[in-house]
mmCIF file of C-alpha atoms and ligand atoms in Angstrom:
data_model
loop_
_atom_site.group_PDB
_atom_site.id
_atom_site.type_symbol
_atom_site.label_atom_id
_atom_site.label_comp_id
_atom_site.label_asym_id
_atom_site.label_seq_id
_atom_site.Cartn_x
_atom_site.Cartn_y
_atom_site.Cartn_z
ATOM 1 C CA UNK I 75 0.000 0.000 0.000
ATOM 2 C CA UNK I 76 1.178 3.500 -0.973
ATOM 3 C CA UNK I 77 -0.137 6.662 0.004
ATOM 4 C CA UNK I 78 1.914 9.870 -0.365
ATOM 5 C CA UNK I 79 0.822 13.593 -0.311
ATOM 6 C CA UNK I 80 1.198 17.048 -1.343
ATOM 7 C CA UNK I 81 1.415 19.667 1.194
ATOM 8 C CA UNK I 82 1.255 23.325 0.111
ATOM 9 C CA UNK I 83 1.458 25.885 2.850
ATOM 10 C CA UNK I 84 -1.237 28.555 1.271
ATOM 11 C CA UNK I 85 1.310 31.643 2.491
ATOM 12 C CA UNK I 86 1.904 32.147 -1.944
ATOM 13 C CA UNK I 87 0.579 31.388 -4.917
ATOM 14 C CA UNK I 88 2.316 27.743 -6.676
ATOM 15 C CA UNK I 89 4.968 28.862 -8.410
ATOM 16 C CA UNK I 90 7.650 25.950 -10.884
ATOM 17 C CA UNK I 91 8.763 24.580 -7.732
ATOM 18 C CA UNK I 92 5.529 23.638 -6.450
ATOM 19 C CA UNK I 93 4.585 22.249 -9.447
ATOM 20 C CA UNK I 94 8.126 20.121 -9.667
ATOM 21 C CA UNK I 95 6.631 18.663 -5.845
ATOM 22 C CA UNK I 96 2.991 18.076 -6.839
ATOM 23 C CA UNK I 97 4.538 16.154 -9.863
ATOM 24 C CA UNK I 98 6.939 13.831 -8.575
ATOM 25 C CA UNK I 99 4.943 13.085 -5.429
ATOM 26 C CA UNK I 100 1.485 12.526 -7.513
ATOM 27 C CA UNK I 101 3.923 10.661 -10.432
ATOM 28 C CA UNK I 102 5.416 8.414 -7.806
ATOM 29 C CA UNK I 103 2.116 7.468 -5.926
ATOM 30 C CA UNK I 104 0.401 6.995 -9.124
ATOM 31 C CA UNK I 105 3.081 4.495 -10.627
ATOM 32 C CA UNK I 106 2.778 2.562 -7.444
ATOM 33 C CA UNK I 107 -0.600 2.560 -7.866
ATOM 34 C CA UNK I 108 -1.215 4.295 -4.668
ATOM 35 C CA UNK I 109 -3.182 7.355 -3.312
ATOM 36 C CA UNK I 110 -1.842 11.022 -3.369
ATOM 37 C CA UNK I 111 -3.569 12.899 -0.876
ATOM 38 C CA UNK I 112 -3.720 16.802 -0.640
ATOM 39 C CA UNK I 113 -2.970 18.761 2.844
ATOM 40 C CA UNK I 114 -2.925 22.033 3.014
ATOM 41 C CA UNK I 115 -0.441 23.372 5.948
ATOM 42 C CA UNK I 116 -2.531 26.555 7.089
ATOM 43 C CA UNK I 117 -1.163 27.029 10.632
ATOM 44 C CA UNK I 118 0.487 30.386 10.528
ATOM 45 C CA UNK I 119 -2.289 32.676 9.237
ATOM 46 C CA UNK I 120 -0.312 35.799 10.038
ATOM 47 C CA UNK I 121 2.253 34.127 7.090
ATOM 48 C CA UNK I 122 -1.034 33.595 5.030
ATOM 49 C CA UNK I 123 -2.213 35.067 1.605
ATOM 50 C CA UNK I 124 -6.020 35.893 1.326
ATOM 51 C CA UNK I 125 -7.541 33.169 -1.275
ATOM 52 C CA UNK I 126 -4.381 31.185 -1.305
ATOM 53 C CA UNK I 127 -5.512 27.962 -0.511
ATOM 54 C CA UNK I 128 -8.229 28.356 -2.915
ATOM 55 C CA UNK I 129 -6.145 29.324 -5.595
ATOM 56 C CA UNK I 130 -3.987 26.753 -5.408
ATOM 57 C CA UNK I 131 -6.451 24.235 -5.259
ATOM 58 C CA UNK I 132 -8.055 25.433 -8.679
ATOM 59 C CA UNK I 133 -4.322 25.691 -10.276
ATOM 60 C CA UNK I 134 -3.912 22.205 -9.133
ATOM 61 C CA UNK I 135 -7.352 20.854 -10.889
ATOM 62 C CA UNK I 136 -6.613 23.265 -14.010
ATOM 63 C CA UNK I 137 -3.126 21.588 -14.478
ATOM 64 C CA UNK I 138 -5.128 18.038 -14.283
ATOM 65 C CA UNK I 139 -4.296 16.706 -11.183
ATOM 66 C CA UNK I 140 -6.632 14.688 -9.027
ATOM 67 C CA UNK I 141 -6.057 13.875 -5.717
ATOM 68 C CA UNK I 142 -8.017 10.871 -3.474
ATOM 69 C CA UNK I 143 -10.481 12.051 -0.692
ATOM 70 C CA UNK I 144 -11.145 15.598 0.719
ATOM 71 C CA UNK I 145 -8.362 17.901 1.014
ATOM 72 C CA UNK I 146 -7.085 18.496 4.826
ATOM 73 C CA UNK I 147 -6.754 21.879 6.576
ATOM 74 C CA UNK I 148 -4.580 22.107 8.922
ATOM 75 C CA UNK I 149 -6.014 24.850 10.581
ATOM 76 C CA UNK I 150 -8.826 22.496 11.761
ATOM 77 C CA UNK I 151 -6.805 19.609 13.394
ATOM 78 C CA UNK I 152 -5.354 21.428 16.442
ATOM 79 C CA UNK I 153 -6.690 18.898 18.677
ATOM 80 C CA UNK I 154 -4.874 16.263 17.080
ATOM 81 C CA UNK I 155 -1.534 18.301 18.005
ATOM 82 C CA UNK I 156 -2.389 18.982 21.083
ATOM 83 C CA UNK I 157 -3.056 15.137 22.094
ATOM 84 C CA UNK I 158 0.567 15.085 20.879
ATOM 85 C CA UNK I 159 2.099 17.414 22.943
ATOM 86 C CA UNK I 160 0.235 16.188 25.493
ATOM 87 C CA UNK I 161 1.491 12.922 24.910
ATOM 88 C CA UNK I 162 4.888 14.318 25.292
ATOM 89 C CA UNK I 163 4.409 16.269 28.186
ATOM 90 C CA UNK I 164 3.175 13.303 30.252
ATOM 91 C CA UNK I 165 6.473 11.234 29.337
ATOM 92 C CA UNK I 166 8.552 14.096 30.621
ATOM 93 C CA UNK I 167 9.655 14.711 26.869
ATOM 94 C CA UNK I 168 8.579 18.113 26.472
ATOM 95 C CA UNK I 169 9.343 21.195 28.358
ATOM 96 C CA UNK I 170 8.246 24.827 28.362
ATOM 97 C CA UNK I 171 10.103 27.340 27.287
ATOM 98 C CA UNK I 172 10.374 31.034 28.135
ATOM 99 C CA UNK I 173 13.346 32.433 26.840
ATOM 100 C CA UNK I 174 13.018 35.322 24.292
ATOM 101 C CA UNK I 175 14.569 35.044 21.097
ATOM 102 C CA UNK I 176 17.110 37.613 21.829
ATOM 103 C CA UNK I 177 18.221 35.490 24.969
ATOM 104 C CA UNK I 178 18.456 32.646 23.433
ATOM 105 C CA UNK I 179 19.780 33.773 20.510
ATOM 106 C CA UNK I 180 22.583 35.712 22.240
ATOM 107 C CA UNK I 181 24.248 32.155 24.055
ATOM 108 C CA UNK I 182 23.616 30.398 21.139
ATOM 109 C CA UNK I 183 25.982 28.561 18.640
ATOM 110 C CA UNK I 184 25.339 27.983 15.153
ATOM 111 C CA UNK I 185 23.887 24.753 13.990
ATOM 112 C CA UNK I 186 22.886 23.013 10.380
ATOM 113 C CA UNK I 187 19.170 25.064 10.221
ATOM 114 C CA UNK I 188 19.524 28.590 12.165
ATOM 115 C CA UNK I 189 20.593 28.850 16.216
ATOM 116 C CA UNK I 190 21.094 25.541 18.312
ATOM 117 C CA UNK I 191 18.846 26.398 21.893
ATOM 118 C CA UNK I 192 21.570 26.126 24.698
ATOM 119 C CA UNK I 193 19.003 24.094 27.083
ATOM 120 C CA UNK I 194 17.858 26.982 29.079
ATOM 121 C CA UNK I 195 14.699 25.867 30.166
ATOM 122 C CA UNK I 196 15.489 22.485 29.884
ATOM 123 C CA UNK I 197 16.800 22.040 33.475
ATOM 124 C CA UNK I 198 14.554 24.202 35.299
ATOM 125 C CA UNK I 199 11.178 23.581 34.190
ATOM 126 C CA UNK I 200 9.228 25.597 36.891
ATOM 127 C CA UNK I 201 10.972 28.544 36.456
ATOM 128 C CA UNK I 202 8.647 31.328 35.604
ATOM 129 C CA UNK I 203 9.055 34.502 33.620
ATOM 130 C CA UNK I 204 10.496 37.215 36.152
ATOM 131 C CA UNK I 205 8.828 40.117 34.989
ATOM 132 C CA UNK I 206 5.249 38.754 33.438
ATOM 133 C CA UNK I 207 3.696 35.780 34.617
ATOM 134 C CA UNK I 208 2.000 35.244 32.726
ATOM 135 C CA UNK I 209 3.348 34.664 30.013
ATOM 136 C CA UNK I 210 2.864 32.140 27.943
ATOM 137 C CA UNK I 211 5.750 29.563 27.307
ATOM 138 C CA UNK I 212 7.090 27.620 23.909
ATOM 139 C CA UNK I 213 6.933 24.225 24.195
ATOM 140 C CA UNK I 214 10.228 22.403 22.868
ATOM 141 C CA UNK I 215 11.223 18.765 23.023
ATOM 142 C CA UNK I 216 14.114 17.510 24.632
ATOM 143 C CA UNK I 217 16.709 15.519 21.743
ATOM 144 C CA UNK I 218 18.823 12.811 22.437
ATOM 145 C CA UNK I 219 22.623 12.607 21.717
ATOM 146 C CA UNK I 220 22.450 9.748 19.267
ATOM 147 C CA UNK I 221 22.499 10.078 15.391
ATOM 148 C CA UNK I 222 19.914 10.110 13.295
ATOM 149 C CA UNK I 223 20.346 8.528 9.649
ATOM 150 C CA UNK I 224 17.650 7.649 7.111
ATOM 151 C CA UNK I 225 18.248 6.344 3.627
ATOM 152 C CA UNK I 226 16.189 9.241 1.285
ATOM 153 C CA UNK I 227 15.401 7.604 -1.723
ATOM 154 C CA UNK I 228 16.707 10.832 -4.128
ATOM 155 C CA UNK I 229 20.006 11.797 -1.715
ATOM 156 C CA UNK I 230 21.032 8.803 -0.124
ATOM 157 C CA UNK I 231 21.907 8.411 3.637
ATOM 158 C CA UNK I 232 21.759 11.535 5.478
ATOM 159 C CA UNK I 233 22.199 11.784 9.223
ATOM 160 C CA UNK I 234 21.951 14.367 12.068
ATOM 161 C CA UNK I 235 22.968 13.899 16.105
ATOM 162 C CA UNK I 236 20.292 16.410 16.805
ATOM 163 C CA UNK I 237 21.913 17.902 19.949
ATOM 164 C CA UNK I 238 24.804 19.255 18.163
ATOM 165 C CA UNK I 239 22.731 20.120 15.093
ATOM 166 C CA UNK I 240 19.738 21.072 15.741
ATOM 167 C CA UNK I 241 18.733 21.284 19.745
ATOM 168 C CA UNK I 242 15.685 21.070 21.753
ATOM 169 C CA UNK I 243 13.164 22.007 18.743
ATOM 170 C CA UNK I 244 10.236 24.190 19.326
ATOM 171 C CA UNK I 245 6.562 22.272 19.178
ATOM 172 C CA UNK I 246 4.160 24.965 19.985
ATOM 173 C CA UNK I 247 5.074 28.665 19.942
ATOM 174 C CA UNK I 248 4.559 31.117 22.693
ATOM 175 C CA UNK I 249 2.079 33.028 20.961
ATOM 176 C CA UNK I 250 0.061 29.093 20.606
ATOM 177 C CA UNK I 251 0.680 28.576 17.056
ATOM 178 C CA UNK I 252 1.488 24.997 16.444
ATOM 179 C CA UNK I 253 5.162 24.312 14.294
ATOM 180 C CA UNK I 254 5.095 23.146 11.308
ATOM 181 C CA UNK I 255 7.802 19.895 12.434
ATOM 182 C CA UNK I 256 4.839 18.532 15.183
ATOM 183 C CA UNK I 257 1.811 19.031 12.561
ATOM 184 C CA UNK I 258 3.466 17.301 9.789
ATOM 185 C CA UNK I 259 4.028 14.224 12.024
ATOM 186 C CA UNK I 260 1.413 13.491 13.456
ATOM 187 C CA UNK I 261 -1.031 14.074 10.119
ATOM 188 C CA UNK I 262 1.493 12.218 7.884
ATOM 189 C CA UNK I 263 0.929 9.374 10.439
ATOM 190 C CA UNK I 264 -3.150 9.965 10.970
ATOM 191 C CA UNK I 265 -3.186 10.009 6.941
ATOM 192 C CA UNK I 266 -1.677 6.981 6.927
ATOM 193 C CA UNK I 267 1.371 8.408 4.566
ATOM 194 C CA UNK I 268 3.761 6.461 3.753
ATOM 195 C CA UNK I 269 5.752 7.823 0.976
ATOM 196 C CA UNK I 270 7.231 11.353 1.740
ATOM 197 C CA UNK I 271 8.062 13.126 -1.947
ATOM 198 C CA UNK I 272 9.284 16.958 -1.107
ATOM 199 C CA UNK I 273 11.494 19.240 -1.755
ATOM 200 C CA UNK I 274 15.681 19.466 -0.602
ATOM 201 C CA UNK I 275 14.988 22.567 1.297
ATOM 202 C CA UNK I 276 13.097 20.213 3.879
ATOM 203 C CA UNK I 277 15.822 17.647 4.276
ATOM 204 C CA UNK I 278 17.347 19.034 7.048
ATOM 205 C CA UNK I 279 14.011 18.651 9.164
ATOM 206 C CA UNK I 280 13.532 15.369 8.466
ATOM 207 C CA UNK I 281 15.341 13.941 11.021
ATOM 208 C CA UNK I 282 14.012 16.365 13.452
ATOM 209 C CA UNK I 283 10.486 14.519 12.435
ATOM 210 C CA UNK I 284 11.611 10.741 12.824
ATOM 211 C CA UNK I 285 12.757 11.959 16.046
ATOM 212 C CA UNK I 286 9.292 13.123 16.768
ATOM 213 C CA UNK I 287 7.808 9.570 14.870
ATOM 214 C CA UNK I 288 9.844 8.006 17.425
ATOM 215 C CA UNK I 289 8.467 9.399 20.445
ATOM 216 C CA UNK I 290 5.157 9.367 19.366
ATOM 217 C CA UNK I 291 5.755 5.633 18.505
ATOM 218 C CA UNK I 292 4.600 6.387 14.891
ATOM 219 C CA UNK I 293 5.697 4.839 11.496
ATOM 220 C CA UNK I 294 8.582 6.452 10.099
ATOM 221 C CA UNK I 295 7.834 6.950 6.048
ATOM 222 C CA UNK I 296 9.669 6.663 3.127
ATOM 223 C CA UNK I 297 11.237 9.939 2.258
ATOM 224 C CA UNK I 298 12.370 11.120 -1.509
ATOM 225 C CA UNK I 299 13.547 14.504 -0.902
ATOM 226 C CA UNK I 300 13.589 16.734 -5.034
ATOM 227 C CA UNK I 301 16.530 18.435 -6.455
ATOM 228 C CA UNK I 302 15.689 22.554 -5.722
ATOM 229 C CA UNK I 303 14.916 24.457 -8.740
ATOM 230 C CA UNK I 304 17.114 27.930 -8.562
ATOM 231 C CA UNK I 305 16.888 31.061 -10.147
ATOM 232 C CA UNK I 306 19.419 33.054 -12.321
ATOM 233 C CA UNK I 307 20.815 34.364 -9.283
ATOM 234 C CA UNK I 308 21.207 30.551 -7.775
ATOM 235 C CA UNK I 309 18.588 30.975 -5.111
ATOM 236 C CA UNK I 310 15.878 28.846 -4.377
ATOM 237 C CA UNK I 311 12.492 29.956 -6.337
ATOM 238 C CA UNK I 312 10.208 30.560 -3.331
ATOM 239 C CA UNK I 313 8.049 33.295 -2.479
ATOM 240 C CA UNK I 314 10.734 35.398 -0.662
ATOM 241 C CA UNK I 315 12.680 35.227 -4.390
ATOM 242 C CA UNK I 316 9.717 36.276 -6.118
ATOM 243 C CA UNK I 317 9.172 33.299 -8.357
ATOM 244 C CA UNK I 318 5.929 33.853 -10.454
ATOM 245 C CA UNK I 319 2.857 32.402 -9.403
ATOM 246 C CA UNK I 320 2.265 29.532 -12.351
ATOM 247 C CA UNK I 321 0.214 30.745 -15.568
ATOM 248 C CA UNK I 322 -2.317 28.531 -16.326
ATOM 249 C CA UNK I 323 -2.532 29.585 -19.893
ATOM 250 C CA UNK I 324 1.056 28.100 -20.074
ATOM 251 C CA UNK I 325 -0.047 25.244 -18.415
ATOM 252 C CA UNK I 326 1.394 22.837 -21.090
ATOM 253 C CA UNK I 327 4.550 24.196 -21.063
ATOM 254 C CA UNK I 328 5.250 24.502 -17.648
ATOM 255 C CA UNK I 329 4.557 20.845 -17.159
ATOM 256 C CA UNK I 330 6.869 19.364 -20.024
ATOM 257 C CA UNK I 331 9.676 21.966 -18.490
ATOM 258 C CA UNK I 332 8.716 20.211 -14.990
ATOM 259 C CA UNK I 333 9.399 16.862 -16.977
ATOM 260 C CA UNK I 334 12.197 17.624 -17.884
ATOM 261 C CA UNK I 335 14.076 18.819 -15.008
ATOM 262 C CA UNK I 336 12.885 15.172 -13.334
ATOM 263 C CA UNK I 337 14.234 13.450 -16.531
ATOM 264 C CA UNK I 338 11.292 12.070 -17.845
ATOM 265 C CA UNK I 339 11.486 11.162 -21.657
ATOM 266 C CA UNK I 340 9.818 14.165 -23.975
ATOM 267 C CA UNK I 341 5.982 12.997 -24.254
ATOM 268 C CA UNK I 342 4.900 13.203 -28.076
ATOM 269 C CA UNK I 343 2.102 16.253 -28.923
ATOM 270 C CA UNK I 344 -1.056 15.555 -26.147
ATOM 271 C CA UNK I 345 -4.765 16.837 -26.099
ATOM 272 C CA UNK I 346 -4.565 18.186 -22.445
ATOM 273 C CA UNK I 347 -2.500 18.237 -19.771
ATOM 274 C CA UNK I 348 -4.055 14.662 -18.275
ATOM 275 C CA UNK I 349 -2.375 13.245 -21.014
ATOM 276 C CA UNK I 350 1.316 14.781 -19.855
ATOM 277 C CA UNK I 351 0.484 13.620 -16.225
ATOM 278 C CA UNK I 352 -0.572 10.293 -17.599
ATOM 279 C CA UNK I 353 2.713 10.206 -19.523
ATOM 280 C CA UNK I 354 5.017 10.923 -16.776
ATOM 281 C CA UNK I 355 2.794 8.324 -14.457
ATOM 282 C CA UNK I 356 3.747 5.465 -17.300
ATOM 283 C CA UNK I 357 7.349 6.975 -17.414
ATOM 284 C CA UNK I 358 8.389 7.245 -13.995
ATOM 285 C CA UNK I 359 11.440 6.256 -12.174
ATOM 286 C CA UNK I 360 12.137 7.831 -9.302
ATOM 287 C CA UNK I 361 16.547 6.781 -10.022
ATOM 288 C CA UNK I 362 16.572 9.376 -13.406
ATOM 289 C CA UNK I 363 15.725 11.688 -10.955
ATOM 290 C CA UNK I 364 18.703 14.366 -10.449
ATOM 291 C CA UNK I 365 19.923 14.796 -7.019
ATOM 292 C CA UNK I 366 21.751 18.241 -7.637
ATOM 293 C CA UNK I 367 19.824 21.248 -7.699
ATOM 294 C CA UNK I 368 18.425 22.733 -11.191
ATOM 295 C CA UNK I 369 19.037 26.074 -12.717
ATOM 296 C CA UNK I 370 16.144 27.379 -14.449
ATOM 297 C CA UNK I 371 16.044 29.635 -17.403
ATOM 298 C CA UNK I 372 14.177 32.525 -15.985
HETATM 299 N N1 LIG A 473 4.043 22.850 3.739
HETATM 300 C C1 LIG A 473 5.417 22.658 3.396
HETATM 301 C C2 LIG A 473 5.818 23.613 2.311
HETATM 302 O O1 LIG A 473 4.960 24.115 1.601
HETATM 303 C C3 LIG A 473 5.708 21.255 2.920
HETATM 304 C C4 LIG A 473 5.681 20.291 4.016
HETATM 305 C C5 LIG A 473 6.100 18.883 3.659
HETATM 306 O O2 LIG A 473 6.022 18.487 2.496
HETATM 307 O O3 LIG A 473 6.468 18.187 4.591
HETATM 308 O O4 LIG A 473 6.990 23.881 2.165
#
C-alpha cells in the first residue's frame, strides 16, 4: 500500500517549484498505484495570503491533477496536536520554554538550520518569567545525543545527532501557534502516509520529524527529498525570491519543463495536460531523478 501527499502551505501562490513537488509526489504514488492525498499546511495565518488555498487548489485541478479524498486543513486539526504534545508532556519529553529570542539567541551557537537552543529551560522547568507571569511559554522537546540517519530515496543516507545540530526544537510557539515539524508528524501518520516526496529545502528537518515519529511511537515513512529548482541568481524559487505564481494559460509548457528537469522522456504532442500527467505516471522512475539542484532559465 502507498499513500503519499502534497502539502502546500497557502502563504503564496504555486509557483515551478511547487509544481516540480505536486509532480513527482502525484507521479510516484500513481506508478505505485497508490493514493496522493492533498494537505494544506494553514497554521500560521499571520504568514497567510487571502484566497491562497483556494487558488492553489483550482491551479492544481486546471493543471489536471486529481487527488483521493477531501483535502485536509490544517487549521482544523489542532486537537490532534495537542493530544501530541500532550502525549509528550506526560512522558517528561517536552518542556516549556520562556526564553526570548534575543536570549536565546545571544548564548547560542550555530547549527545546520539557524541557532542551536543552549538548554535553558530544559533544566529548570518551573521557572517562571520574572517580569510577566503570565506569560505564555514555547513548548520544545528535549533531543537525544544519538544520530539520526535515514536512507532518502533521491540523496542517499543523510544523518543528524540532533543535539549538536539542531537542539531542543520548538513544538508549539509562545504566541500558541502549532510548528510546522509537530503538525506534519502526526497528520502524515493519521493520513496513513507512507511515501514522503518533497522538496531538498526540507531535508534538514527530516530527522528532526523521525525523532518526533519516534516518540510518538509512529511509522517512520519513506522519504524522496527533489533536487531545488534555482533562479538566475542561484537561489531557491520561493516566495521570498519572487518566483511567479504559475500561468495557467502556459499550463502545457510549464509541465513538459517540470518533466524535464525530473528526466522524464519528452511525451509526443497531447490533447490536455491529463495526457502529460498520464505520460510521466507510465514513465516514472524515481533513479533518473537528479539529485543536484536545477538552474532554471528565468
Ligand atoms: N508545507 C510545506 C511547504 O509548503 C511542505 C511540508 C512537507 O512536504 O512536509 O513547504
Amino acid at each position: 500500500m502507498y499513500i503519499g501527499r502534497f502539502a502546500p502551505s497557502p502563504t503564496g501562490l504555486l509557483h515551478i517549484g511547487s509544481l516540480l513537488t505536486a509532480l513527482a509526489s502525484y507521479a510516484d504514488a500513481r506508478a505505485h498505484g497508490g493514493k496522493w492525498l492533498v494537505r494544506m499546511e494553514d497554521l500560521d495565518p499571520p504568514r497567510e495570503m487571502d484566497g491562497a488555498a483556494a487558488h492553489i487548489l483550482r491551479t492544481l485541478e486546471t493543471f489536471g491533477f486529481e487527488w483521493d479524498g477531501e483535502v485536509v486543513y490544517q487549521s482544523q486539526r489542532h486537537d490532534l496536536y495537542a493530544d501530541a504534545l500532550g502525549s509528550l508532556k506526560n512522558r517528561g519529553l517536552a518542556y516549556p520554554c520562556y526564553c526570548s529570542r534575543k536570549d536565546w539567541h545571544a548564548a547560542a551557537s550555530m547549527g545546520v538550520d539557524g541557532f542551536v537552543y543552549n538548554g535553558a529551560c530544559r533544566e529548570n522547568i518551573f521557572r517562571l518569567p520574572e517580569t510577566d507571569a503570565d506569560k505564555q511559554p514555547a513548548w520544545r522537546i528535549k533531543v537525544s545525543d544519538e544520530i539520526l540517519a535515514f536512507d532518502d530515496a533521491i540523496v542517499g543516507r543523510y544523518a543528524q545527532q540532533l543535539a549538536r545540530d539542531i537542539g531542543d526544537f520548538v513544538l508549539q510557539r509562545a504566541d500558541g501557534f502549532w510548528a510546522y515539524q509537530l503538525a506534519v508528524v502526526v497528520d502524515d501518520a493519521a493520513q496513513g502516509i507512507t511515501h514522503i516526496v518533497r522538496g531538498q529545502d526540507l531535508l534538514v528537518s527530516t530527522p528532526r520529524q523521525i525523532y518526533l515519529q519516534h516518540c510518538l511511537n509512529l511509522p517512520t515513512p519513506q522519504y524522496a527529498h527533489l533536487p531545488l529548482l534555482l533562479n538566475r541568481l542561484g537561489q531557491k524559487w520561493s516566495k521570498q525570491t519572487l518566483a511567479p505564481a504559475l500561468d495557467c494559460e502556459q499550463k502545457e509548457m510549464l509541465l513538459r519543463q517540470v518533466m524535464t528537469y525530473l528526466n522524464v522522456p519528452p511525451a509526443p504532442e497531447v490533447d490536455n495536460v491529463r495526457d502529460l500527467l498520464a505520460w510521466t505516471v507510465a514513465h516514472w522512475d524515481l533513479v533518473r531523478v537528479p539529485r543536484a539542484a536545477i538552474q532554471t532559465e528565468s
